[in-house]
Amino acid sequence: MEQVVVIVVVLVALTFDYTNGFHDAANAIATSVSTRALTPRVALVMAAVMNFAGAFLGQAVANTVSDIIVPGGSATHGLVVVLAGLLGAITWNVITWAYGLPSSSSHALIGGLVGAAIASGSLVHWSVVLGKVVIPMVLSPVVGFGLAFAMMLGVMWAFRSASPSRTNRGFRLAQTVSAAAMALGHGLQDAQKTMGVIFLALLTGGFVNSGDSLPIWVIVASASAISLGTYSGGWRIMRTLGRRIIHLDPPRGFAAESVAASVLYTTAFVFQAPISTTHTITSAVMGVGATKRFSAVRWGVARSILIAWVLTLPAAAAVAAAAYQILKLIFRLP
Amino acid sequence: VPPPETPPRPAPGTRLYLTPAAHLLPEDGTCLMEAVSAAAGLSWSDNPTCTHPLLAHLARLVNDASTEAGRQVLLELIPGLANATSDAPARASASLASACTDYALRLRPTQLLIHLHHVTMTQLRREQRLPARGTPPWVSAARQRVFLHGPGARAVEQSVRACTLLPPAERDGALLTLLRLGLAAVTGDAAGVPLPGHRNRVLGGLRSDAQADTTNIVSALPAGDARAQAWWRWLTV
């Protein structure tokens, strides 16, 4: 029984990973495409490859995600809790997509796990939720905005007497690197969230021990799912069906991507914190825009981030709790 | 072709040049709705308050999906878009979304479009009825908001998608027609839109030559607003 449920959890987690890549593909490629640093096809292939590579760079975020809850009861019950958390996150993502509400896949995943845990009476490590999820979640866009603003000021000062056309050419080239770094950061952050959930399922089912490192098949599967999702989602964005691309000049594109990538690396390697890649790059873009005129800050986007903060965690938790009650009936759990 | 080093800028006295994507600042380029915000004398935005939000969404998508040449034809719609609000915004949303799906279904019917058309028509019928007694205003407002950002937006996106799948020679015309239909649905001027080859209705109204120059646009701006004129001069010179 446990084996069947584990397989279901892994498949659902990989589906979540795929949709995460599909949804967030624009983060890695939008600025490079808008500055014409890269053609859409090259940008997409590069983003998919770097997403894949990024997933192999660390396990700290995965450890944090798998440490958020400790599912109680039998192995099957524990796996149902993890499955409910995942279903809650996916359902909330679909609802927000269908009704155009601001959301974040990362926050939905954490909210889903916490909601399912509360509904099942499992243990929630609130110190981890607060210290490694909520605080970084709030701080990362603020830091992204501030650092991007500061870096862009530095770039403007450093190149104040340089020829604009040569500067643009140079930064367009540099943007190839910064876009790759951003895609690597996306893989590093978001693929690890799925790895964390799969590891939690394996741990709950008794297939691994808490001190074990992540099985290589988990890393490869998660990396493949997110890079496939990125590649598929990118085309949708190129066909103007997704989020609108903001046109930036090459220095701004470079500054925004570099800062966002730095924030993603720092939170993953130093603080082991899962943060939203969408919020980070969006706030960095607003930060570089603000250097020229403060009116360039899109406060509507800032409001969307704020709503996502307030709405996603409790809503995904509520949906996951409902999913747990339904799954409990299906699996005839006590 | 090497990319231009600076965004295309209109030469003095010539027409404004529309570019794809959103722009943080006018110096980076101008999309259709940003030009509308400037024309209306509002702050720089691709979602100005002078245009119904779902119509603005449609205009942004059409701007981004059009070819370089086709995008410049959209300039003729700026005066209309600069004054495209509705006294009944909820009904306008439903009307716009259903007009879009209705048109798109004639181009390229898909299961998703059929479903979205059904949803938008249901919403339109609901909006045309008198509000149910006892429904709190906040419930109606929330329902309208959900439709606007959800099924309404999805209907508009899929309609634009249907146009983009047409052969290149037909794509720009279809996108322009879609935007005209949307504008007509919001302003109530439904008699003004030609639907080439798809309906028997022969509709006139909006100019078809699509070659409005700057002078014509400035003269059509709302009430000769000084701020709008200043914005426009800044953009076109």
Coordinates of C-alpha atoms in Angstrom, one line a residue:
Chain A
M1 CA 0.0 0.0 0.0
E2 CA 2.7 2.4 1.0
Q3 CA 4.6 1.8 -2.2
V4 CA 1.5 2.7 -4.3
V5 CA 1.0 5.9 -2.3
V6 CA 4.6 6.9 -2.5
I7 CA 4.5 6.5 -6.3
V8 CA 1.4 8.6 -6.5
V9 CA 3.1 11.3 -4.3
V10 CA 6.2 11.3 -6.4
L11 CA 4.1 11.7 -9.6
V12 CA 2.1 14.5 -8.2
A13 CA 5.2 16.2 -6.9
L14 CA 6.8 16.0 -10.3
T15 CA 3.6 17.4 -11.9
F16 CA 3.8 20.3 -9.4
D17 CA 7.5 20.8 -10.4
Y18 CA 6.6 20.8 -14.1
T19 CA 3.9 23.4 -13.6
N20 CA 6.3 25.4 -11.5
G21 CA 8.8 25.5 -14.4
F22 CA 5.9 26.1 -16.9
H23 CA 4.6 29.1 -14.8
D24 CA 8.0 30.6 -14.0
A25 CA 9.7 30.3 -17.3
A26 CA 9.4 34.0 -18.0
N27 CA 11.5 34.8 -14.9
A28 CA 14.6 33.4 -16.5
I29 CA 14.2 34.6 -20.0
A30 CA 11.9 37.7 -20.2
T31 CA 14.6 40.4 -19.6
S32 CA 17.1 38.8 -22.0
V33 CA 14.5 38.4 -24.7
S34 CA 13.2 41.9 -24.2
T35 CA 16.7 43.4 -24.6
R36 CA 17.3 41.1 -27.6
A37 CA 20.4 39.8 -25.8
L38 CA 19.1 36.3 -26.8
T39 CA 16.6 35.0 -29.3
P40 CA 13.6 33.4 -27.7
R41 CA 14.7 29.9 -28.8
V42 CA 18.2 30.2 -27.5
A43 CA 17.0 31.8 -24.2
L44 CA 14.6 28.9 -23.7
V45 CA 17.1 26.2 -24.4
M46 CA 19.6 27.9 -22.1
A47 CA 17.0 28.4 -19.3
A48 CA 16.0 24.7 -19.5
V49 CA 19.6 23.5 -19.4
M50 CA 20.6 25.9 -16.6
N51 CA 17.4 24.9 -14.6
F52 CA 18.5 21.3 -14.9
A53 CA 22.1 22.1 -13.8
G54 CA 20.9 24.3 -10.9
A55 CA 19.0 21.4 -9.4
F56 CA 22.3 19.6 -8.8
L57 CA 23.9 22.5 -6.9
G58 CA 22.6 22.0 -3.4
Q59 CA 20.3 20.3 -1.0
A60 CA 19.9 22.9 1.7
V61 CA 16.5 24.2 0.5
A62 CA 15.2 20.6 0.1
N63 CA 16.2 19.9 3.7
T64 CA 14.3 22.9 4.9
V65 CA 11.2 22.0 3.0
S66 CA 11.3 18.4 4.3
D67 CA 11.8 19.7 7.8
I68 CA 8.7 21.9 7.9
I69 CA 6.3 19.2 9.0
V70 CA 6.6 15.7 10.6
P71 CA 3.5 13.7 9.5
G72 CA 2.1 11.6 12.3
G73 CA 0.4 8.2 12.5
S74 CA 1.1 5.3 10.2
A75 CA 3.2 5.4 7.1
T76 CA 0.1 5.5 4.9
H77 CA -1.4 8.3 7.0
G78 CA 1.8 10.3 6.7
L79 CA 2.0 9.9 3.0
V80 CA -1.6 11.0 2.7
V81 CA -0.7 14.2 4.6
V82 CA 2.1 14.9 2.1
L83 CA -0.2 14.1 -0.8
A84 CA -2.9 16.4 0.6
G85 CA -0.3 19.2 0.9
L86 CA 0.7 18.8 -2.7
L87 CA -2.9 18.6 -4.0
G88 CA -3.7 21.7 -1.9
A89 CA -0.8 23.6 -3.6
I90 CA -1.7 22.4 -7.1
T91 CA -5.4 23.1 -6.6
W92 CA -4.7 26.6 -5.3
N93 CA -2.3 27.3 -8.2
V94 CA -5.1 26.2 -10.7
I95 CA -7.7 28.4 -8.9
T96 CA -5.4 31.5 -8.9
W97 CA -4.6 30.9 -12.6
A98 CA -8.3 30.5 -13.5
Y99 CA -9.4 33.6 -11.6
G100 CA -6.4 35.7 -12.1
L101 CA -5.4 36.1 -8.5
P102 CA -1.8 36.9 -7.5
S103 CA 0.0 33.8 -6.2
S104 CA 3.3 32.1 -5.7
S105 CA 3.9 28.4 -6.3
S106 CA 6.5 28.2 -3.5
H107 CA 4.2 29.8 -1.0
A108 CA 1.4 27.5 -2.1
L109 CA 3.6 24.5 -1.5
I110 CA 4.6 25.5 2.0
G111 CA 1.0 26.6 2.8
G112 CA -0.3 23.3 1.5
L113 CA 2.0 21.2 3.6
V114 CA 1.3 23.2 6.8
G115 CA -2.5 23.1 6.2
A116 CA -2.5 19.3 5.7
A117 CA -0.3 18.9 8.8
I118 CA -2.6 21.0 10.9
A119 CA -5.7 19.2 9.7
S120 CA -4.2 15.8 10.4
G121 CA -2.8 16.8 13.8
S122 CA 0.8 16.3 12.7
L123 CA 3.7 18.3 14.0
V124 CA 4.5 21.6 12.3
H125 CA 7.9 23.1 13.0
W126 CA 6.7 26.7 13.4
S127 CA 10.2 28.0 14.0
V128 CA 11.3 26.7 10.6
V129 CA 8.1 28.2 9.0
L130 CA 8.7 31.6 10.6
G131 CA 12.5 31.8 10.3
K132 CA 13.1 30.1 7.0
V133 CA 9.9 30.7 5.1
V134 CA 7.9 33.7 6.3
I135 CA 10.7 36.2 7.1
P136 CA 12.7 35.4 3.9
M137 CA 9.5 35.5 1.9
V138 CA 8.8 39.1 3.1
L139 CA 12.4 40.2 3.0
S140 CA 13.5 38.9 -0.4
P141 CA 11.5 41.2 -2.6
V142 CA 12.5 44.2 -0.4
V143 CA 16.1 43.3 -0.6
G144 CA 15.8 42.6 -4.3
F145 CA 14.4 46.0 -4.9
G146 CA 17.0 47.8 -2.8
L147 CA 20.0 45.9 -4.2
A148 CA 18.8 46.3 -7.8
F149 CA 18.4 50.1 -7.2
A150 CA 21.9 50.3 -5.7
M151 CA 23.5 48.2 -8.3
M152 CA 21.9 50.2 -11.1
L153 CA 23.1 53.4 -9.6
G154 CA 26.6 52.0 -9.5
V155 CA 26.4 50.9 -13.1
M156 CA 25.2 54.3 -14.1
W157 CA 28.0 56.0 -12.2
A158 CA 30.7 53.6 -13.5
F159 CA 29.6 54.0 -17.2
R160 CA 28.6 57.7 -17.0
S161 CA 31.2 58.8 -19.6
A162 CA 31.1 55.7 -21.8
S163 CA 29.6 55.6 -25.2
P164 CA 26.0 54.4 -24.9
S165 CA 26.1 52.1 -27.9
R166 CA 29.3 50.4 -26.7
T167 CA 27.9 50.1 -23.2
N168 CA 24.7 48.5 -24.5
R169 CA 26.6 46.1 -26.7
G170 CA 28.8 45.1 -23.7
F171 CA 25.8 44.7 -21.3
R172 CA 23.9 42.7 -23.9
L173 CA 26.8 40.2 -24.0
A174 CA 27.0 40.3 -20.2
Q175 CA 23.3 39.6 -20.0
T176 CA 23.9 36.1 -21.5
V177 CA 25.8 35.3 -18.3
S178 CA 23.3 37.0 -16.0
A179 CA 20.3 35.3 -17.6
A180 CA 22.1 31.9 -17.3
A181 CA 22.8 32.7 -13.6
M182 CA 19.1 33.6 -13.1
A183 CA 18.0 30.3 -14.7
L184 CA 20.5 28.4 -12.5
G185 CA 19.1 30.1 -9.4
H186 CA 15.6 29.2 -10.5
G187 CA 16.6 25.5 -10.8
L188 CA 18.5 25.7 -7.5
Q189 CA 15.5 27.1 -5.6
D190 CA 12.5 25.6 -7.2
A191 CA 13.6 22.1 -8.1
Q192 CA 14.8 21.7 -4.5
K193 CA 11.4 22.4 -3.2
T194 CA 10.0 19.4 -5.0
M195 CA 13.0 17.3 -4.0
G196 CA 12.2 18.3 -0.4
V197 CA 8.6 17.1 -0.7
I198 CA 9.7 13.8 -2.4
F199 CA 12.3 13.2 0.3
L200 CA 9.6 13.9 3.0
A201 CA 7.4 11.3 1.3
L202 CA 10.2 8.7 1.2
L203 CA 11.1 9.5 4.8
T204 CA 7.5 9.1 5.9
G205 CA 7.1 5.8 4.0
G206 CA 10.3 4.5 5.6
F207 CA 12.2 4.3 2.3
V208 CA 15.0 6.6 3.6
N209 CA 16.4 7.7 6.9
S210 CA 16.4 11.3 8.2
G211 CA 20.2 11.6 7.9
D212 CA 20.4 10.2 4.3
S213 CA 21.3 12.4 1.4
L214 CA 18.8 12.9 -1.4
P215 CA 18.7 9.8 -3.8
I216 CA 20.1 10.7 -7.2
W217 CA 17.0 9.7 -9.0
V218 CA 15.0 12.3 -7.0
I219 CA 17.4 15.0 -8.1
V220 CA 17.4 13.9 -11.8
A221 CA 13.6 13.5 -11.9
S222 CA 13.0 16.9 -10.3
A223 CA 15.6 18.6 -12.5
S224 CA 14.1 17.1 -15.6
A225 CA 10.5 18.0 -14.7
I226 CA 11.3 21.7 -14.0
S227 CA 13.4 22.1 -17.1
L228 CA 10.8 20.5 -19.3
G229 CA 8.2 22.8 -17.7
T230 CA 10.4 25.8 -18.4
Y231 CA 10.8 24.9 -22.0
S232 CA 7.1 24.3 -22.6
G233 CA 6.0 27.4 -20.6
G234 CA 8.5 29.6 -22.4
W235 CA 6.7 29.1 -25.7
R236 CA 3.4 30.0 -24.2
I237 CA 5.0 33.3 -22.9
M238 CA 6.5 34.0 -26.3
R239 CA 3.0 33.7 -27.8
T240 CA 1.8 36.5 -25.5
L241 CA -0.4 34.3 -23.5
G242 CA 1.4 34.6 -20.2
R243 CA 2.7 37.5 -18.2
R244 CA 3.7 40.6 -20.1
I245 CA 7.3 41.1 -20.7
I246 CA 8.8 44.4 -19.5
H247 CA 11.2 46.0 -22.0
L248 CA 14.5 47.0 -20.3
D249 CA 17.7 48.3 -21.8
P250 CA 20.7 45.9 -21.5
P251 CA 22.3 47.6 -18.4
R252 CA 19.0 47.4 -16.5
G253 CA 18.3 43.8 -17.7
F254 CA 21.8 42.8 -16.5
A255 CA 21.5 44.6 -13.2
A256 CA 18.0 43.1 -12.5
E257 CA 19.0 39.5 -13.4
S258 CA 22.4 39.7 -11.5
V259 CA 20.7 40.9 -8.3
A260 CA 17.9 38.4 -8.5
A261 CA 20.3 35.6 -9.1
S262 CA 22.4 36.7 -6.2
V263 CA 19.4 36.8 -3.9
L264 CA 18.4 33.3 -5.0
Y265 CA 21.9 31.9 -4.4
T266 CA 22.3 33.7 -1.0
T267 CA 19.0 32.5 0.3
A268 CA 19.6 28.9 -0.9
F269 CA 23.2 28.5 0.2
V270 CA 23.5 30.8 3.2
F271 CA 20.0 30.8 4.7
Q272 CA 18.7 27.5 3.3
A273 CA 15.4 29.4 2.7
P274 CA 12.9 28.7 -0.1
I275 CA 11.9 32.0 -1.6
S276 CA 9.7 33.0 -4.6
T277 CA 11.7 33.5 -7.7
T278 CA 8.9 35.4 -9.3
H279 CA 8.8 38.0 -6.5
T280 CA 12.5 38.3 -6.5
I281 CA 13.0 39.1 -10.2
T282 CA 9.9 41.3 -10.3
S283 CA 11.1 43.4 -7.4
A284 CA 14.6 43.7 -9.0
V285 CA 13.0 44.9 -12.2
M286 CA 11.1 47.5 -10.2
G287 CA 14.3 48.5 -8.4
V288 CA 16.3 49.1 -11.6
G289 CA 13.4 51.1 -13.1
A290 CA 13.2 53.3 -10.0
T291 CA 16.8 54.7 -10.6
K292 CA 15.6 56.8 -13.5
R293 CA 12.3 57.9 -12.2
F294 CA 10.4 56.8 -9.2
S295 CA 7.2 56.8 -11.2
A296 CA 8.6 53.8 -13.1
V297 CA 7.9 51.6 -10.1
R298 CA 4.8 49.6 -10.9
W299 CA 3.0 49.8 -7.6
G300 CA 0.3 47.6 -9.0
V301 CA 2.9 44.8 -9.2
A302 CA 4.0 45.5 -5.6
R303 CA 0.3 45.2 -4.6
S304 CA 0.1 41.9 -6.3
I305 CA 3.1 40.6 -4.3
L306 CA 1.5 41.9 -1.1
I307 CA -1.8 40.2 -1.9
A308 CA 0.1 36.9 -2.7
W309 CA 1.8 37.1 0.7
V310 CA -1.4 37.5 2.6
L311 CA -3.6 35.2 0.5
T312 CA -1.5 32.2 -0.6
L313 CA -0.3 30.6 2.6
P314 CA -3.7 30.5 4.4
A315 CA -5.7 29.7 1.2
A316 CA -3.4 26.9 0.1
A317 CA -3.5 25.6 3.7
A318 CA -7.3 25.6 3.7
V319 CA -7.5 23.8 0.4
A320 CA -4.9 21.2 1.6
A321 CA -6.9 20.7 4.7
A322 CA -10.0 20.0 2.6
A323 CA -8.0 17.7 0.4
Y324 CA -6.8 15.8 3.5
Q325 CA -10.4 15.2 4.7
I326 CA -11.3 13.9 1.2
L327 CA -8.2 11.7 1.0
K328 CA -8.9 10.3 4.5
L329 CA -12.3 9.1 3.3
I330 CA -10.8 7.6 0.1
F331 CA -8.1 5.7 2.0
R332 CA -10.5 4.9 4.8
L333 CA -8.1 6.2 7.4
P334 CA -9.2 6.4 11.1
Chain B
V1 CA 19.5 42.2 -38.7
P2 CA 21.4 43.7 -35.7
P3 CA 19.1 45.0 -33.0
P4 CA 18.7 48.8 -32.8
E5 CA 20.8 50.4 -30.1
T6 CA 18.0 52.6 -29.0
P7 CA 14.3 52.1 -29.1
P8 CA 12.7 53.3 -32.3
R9 CA 11.7 56.9 -31.9
P10 CA 9.4 58.8 -34.2
A11 CA 11.0 61.6 -36.2
P12 CA 9.6 65.1 -35.4
G13 CA 6.3 65.6 -37.0
T14 CA 5.8 62.0 -37.9
R15 CA 3.6 59.3 -36.4
L16 CA 4.3 57.7 -33.0
Y17 CA 6.0 54.3 -33.3
L18 CA 4.5 51.5 -31.3
T19 CA 6.7 48.8 -29.9
P20 CA 5.9 45.4 -28.2
A21 CA 6.1 44.7 -24.5
A22 CA 5.6 47.0 -21.5
H23 CA 8.0 49.8 -20.8
L24 CA 9.0 51.3 -17.4
L25 CA 9.7 54.7 -19.0
P26 CA 8.7 56.4 -22.2
E27 CA 12.3 56.6 -23.2
D28 CA 12.4 52.8 -23.5
G29 CA 9.6 52.7 -26.1
T30 CA 5.8 52.9 -26.2
C31 CA 3.1 50.3 -26.5
L32 CA -0.5 51.0 -27.5
M33 CA -1.9 51.4 -24.0
E34 CA 1.1 53.5 -22.8
A35 CA 0.4 55.8 -25.7
V36 CA -3.2 55.9 -24.6
S37 CA -2.2 56.8 -21.1
A38 CA -0.1 59.6 -22.5
A39 CA -2.9 60.7 -24.8
A40 CA -5.3 60.9 -21.9
G41 CA -2.8 62.9 -19.8
L42 CA -2.6 60.3 -17.2
S43 CA 0.6 58.9 -15.6
W44 CA 2.7 56.5 -17.6
S45 CA 1.0 53.1 -17.5
D46 CA -0.2 50.2 -19.7
N47 CA -3.3 50.0 -17.7
P48 CA -4.7 53.6 -17.5
T49 CA -7.9 54.4 -15.8
C50 CA -9.4 55.9 -18.9
T51 CA -9.8 52.5 -20.5
H52 CA -11.9 49.6 -19.3
P53 CA -9.4 47.1 -17.7
L54 CA -10.5 44.1 -19.9
L55 CA -10.3 46.3 -23.0
A56 CA -6.8 47.4 -21.9
H57 CA -5.8 43.7 -21.5
L58 CA -7.1 43.0 -25.0
A59 CA -5.2 46.1 -26.4
R60 CA -1.9 45.0 -24.7
L61 CA -2.2 41.5 -26.1
V62 CA -3.1 42.8 -29.6
N63 CA -0.2 45.2 -29.5
D64 CA 2.3 42.4 -28.6
A65 CA 0.9 39.9 -31.0
S66 CA 0.8 42.2 -34.1
T67 CA 3.6 42.5 -36.6
E68 CA 5.7 45.7 -36.7
A69 CA 3.5 47.1 -39.6
G70 CA 0.3 45.9 -38.1
R71 CA 1.0 47.5 -34.8
Q72 CA 1.3 50.9 -36.3
V73 CA -2.2 50.6 -37.7
L74 CA -3.4 50.4 -34.1
L75 CA -2.6 54.1 -33.7
E76 CA -6.0 55.0 -35.1
L77 CA -7.7 53.5 -32.0
I78 CA -5.9 55.7 -29.5
P79 CA -8.6 58.4 -29.3
G80 CA -11.3 55.8 -28.8
L81 CA -9.3 53.8 -26.2
A82 CA -8.5 57.1 -24.3
N83 CA -12.1 57.4 -23.5
A84 CA -13.3 53.9 -23.2
T85 CA -14.9 53.5 -19.8
S86 CA -18.4 52.3 -19.2
D87 CA -21.3 53.2 -16.8
A88 CA -21.9 49.4 -16.4
P89 CA -18.4 48.0 -16.3
A90 CA -19.5 44.5 -15.4
R91 CA -21.8 44.2 -18.3
A92 CA -19.1 45.7 -20.5
S93 CA -16.7 43.0 -19.4
A94 CA -19.1 40.3 -20.3
S95 CA -20.0 41.9 -23.5
L96 CA -16.4 42.4 -24.5
A97 CA -15.4 38.8 -23.6
S98 CA -18.3 37.3 -25.5
A99 CA -17.7 39.5 -28.5
C100 CA -14.1 38.3 -28.6
T101 CA -14.9 34.6 -28.3
D102 CA -17.7 34.9 -30.8
Y103 CA -15.3 36.3 -33.3
A104 CA -12.5 33.9 -32.5
L105 CA -14.8 30.9 -32.8
R106 CA -15.4 31.9 -36.5
L107 CA -11.7 31.9 -37.1
R108 CA -10.5 28.8 -35.2
P109 CA -13.0 26.9 -33.0
T110 CA -11.5 24.9 -30.2
Q111 CA -13.1 23.2 -27.2
L112 CA -11.6 25.8 -24.9
L113 CA -13.0 28.7 -26.9
I114 CA -16.4 27.0 -27.0
H115 CA -16.3 26.6 -23.2
L116 CA -15.2 30.2 -22.7
H117 CA -17.8 31.5 -25.0
H118 CA -20.5 29.6 -23.0
V119 CA -19.1 31.1 -19.8
T120 CA -19.0 34.6 -21.1
M121 CA -22.5 34.4 -22.6
T122 CA -23.8 33.1 -19.3
Q123 CA -22.2 36.0 -17.5
L124 CA -23.6 38.4 -20.1
R125 CA -27.1 37.1 -19.5
R126 CA -26.6 37.4 -15.8
E127 CA -25.5 41.0 -16.1
Q128 CA -28.5 41.8 -18.3
R129 CA -30.9 40.7 -15.7
L130 CA -31.8 42.8 -12.7
P131 CA -29.7 42.1 -9.7
A132 CA -31.2 39.4 -7.5
R133 CA -32.9 40.9 -4.5
G134 CA -30.9 40.6 -1.3
T135 CA -27.5 40.2 -3.0
P136 CA -25.1 42.2 -1.0
P137 CA -23.2 44.7 -3.2
W138 CA -19.8 43.3 -2.2
V139 CA -20.8 39.9 -3.5
S140 CA -21.7 41.4 -6.9
A141 CA -18.4 43.4 -6.9
A142 CA -16.4 40.3 -6.0
R143 CA -18.2 38.2 -8.7
Q144 CA -17.4 40.9 -11.3
R145 CA -13.8 41.1 -10.2
V146 CA -13.4 37.4 -10.5
F147 CA -14.9 37.4 -14.0
L148 CA -12.7 40.2 -15.1
H149 CA -9.4 38.7 -14.0
G150 CA -10.5 35.1 -14.6
P151 CA -12.8 33.8 -17.3
G152 CA -13.0 37.2 -19.0
A153 CA -9.2 37.6 -19.2
R154 CA -8.8 33.9 -20.3
A155 CA -11.5 34.5 -23.1
V156 CA -9.7 37.5 -24.4
E157 CA -6.3 35.7 -24.3
Q158 CA -7.6 32.7 -26.2
S159 CA -9.3 34.9 -28.8
V160 CA -6.0 36.7 -29.4
R161 CA -4.4 33.3 -29.6
A162 CA -6.9 32.2 -32.3
C163 CA -5.9 35.3 -34.4
T164 CA -2.2 34.7 -34.0
L165 CA -2.6 31.2 -35.5
L166 CA -3.9 32.7 -38.8
P167 CA -1.5 33.0 -41.7
P168 CA 0.6 36.2 -41.4
A169 CA -1.3 38.0 -44.1
E170 CA -4.5 37.7 -42.2
R171 CA -3.3 38.0 -38.7
D172 CA -3.0 41.8 -38.3
G173 CA -6.4 42.3 -39.8
A174 CA -8.0 39.8 -37.5
L175 CA -6.3 41.3 -34.4
L176 CA -7.4 44.8 -35.4
T177 CA -11.0 43.6 -35.9
L178 CA -10.9 41.9 -32.5
L179 CA -9.7 45.1 -30.8
R180 CA -12.4 47.2 -32.6
L181 CA -15.0 44.7 -31.5
G182 CA -13.8 45.0 -27.9
L183 CA -13.8 48.8 -28.1
A184 CA -17.3 48.7 -29.6
A185 CA -18.5 46.3 -26.8
V186 CA -17.3 48.7 -24.1
T187 CA -18.5 52.0 -25.6
G188 CA -21.8 50.5 -26.9
D189 CA -20.9 51.4 -30.5
A190 CA -21.5 47.8 -31.8
A191 CA -22.6 49.1 -35.2
G192 CA -19.2 50.4 -36.1
V193 CA -17.2 47.2 -36.6
P194 CA -16.6 45.4 -39.9
L195 CA -16.3 41.7 -39.7
P196 CA -14.7 40.8 -43.0
G197 CA -15.9 37.5 -44.4
H198 CA -17.3 36.2 -41.2
R199 CA -20.7 37.8 -40.9
N200 CA -23.4 39.2 -43.1
R201 CA -23.5 42.3 -41.0
V202 CA -22.0 45.2 -42.9
L203 CA -20.7 47.6 -40.3
G204 CA -19.1 51.0 -40.7
G205 CA -18.0 53.7 -38.3
L206 CA -14.4 53.5 -37.4
R207 CA -12.1 54.5 -40.2
S208 CA -10.6 51.7 -42.2
D209 CA -7.7 53.6 -43.7
A210 CA -5.9 53.2 -40.5
Q211 CA -3.4 55.9 -41.3
A212 CA -4.2 58.5 -38.7
D213 CA -1.4 61.0 -38.4
T214 CA -0.3 62.8 -35.2
T215 CA -2.4 65.8 -36.0
N216 CA -5.6 63.8 -36.2
I217 CA -4.8 62.0 -33.0
V218 CA -4.1 65.2 -31.1
S219 CA -7.3 66.7 -32.3
A220 CA -9.2 63.7 -31.2
L221 CA -7.8 63.6 -27.7
P222 CA -10.2 64.2 -24.8
A223 CA -11.2 67.8 -24.4
G224 CA -7.9 69.2 -25.5
D225 CA -6.4 68.4 -22.2
A226 CA -3.2 70.5 -21.8
R227 CA -1.3 67.8 -20.0
A228 CA -2.3 65.2 -22.7
Q229 CA -1.1 67.6 -25.4
A230 CA 2.2 68.1 -23.5
W231 CA 2.7 64.3 -23.1
W232 CA 1.9 63.8 -26.8
R233 CA 4.4 66.4 -27.9
W234 CA 7.1 64.8 -25.7
L235 CA 6.4 61.4 -27.2
T236 CA 6.3 62.4 -30.8
V237 CA 9.2 64.8 -31.0

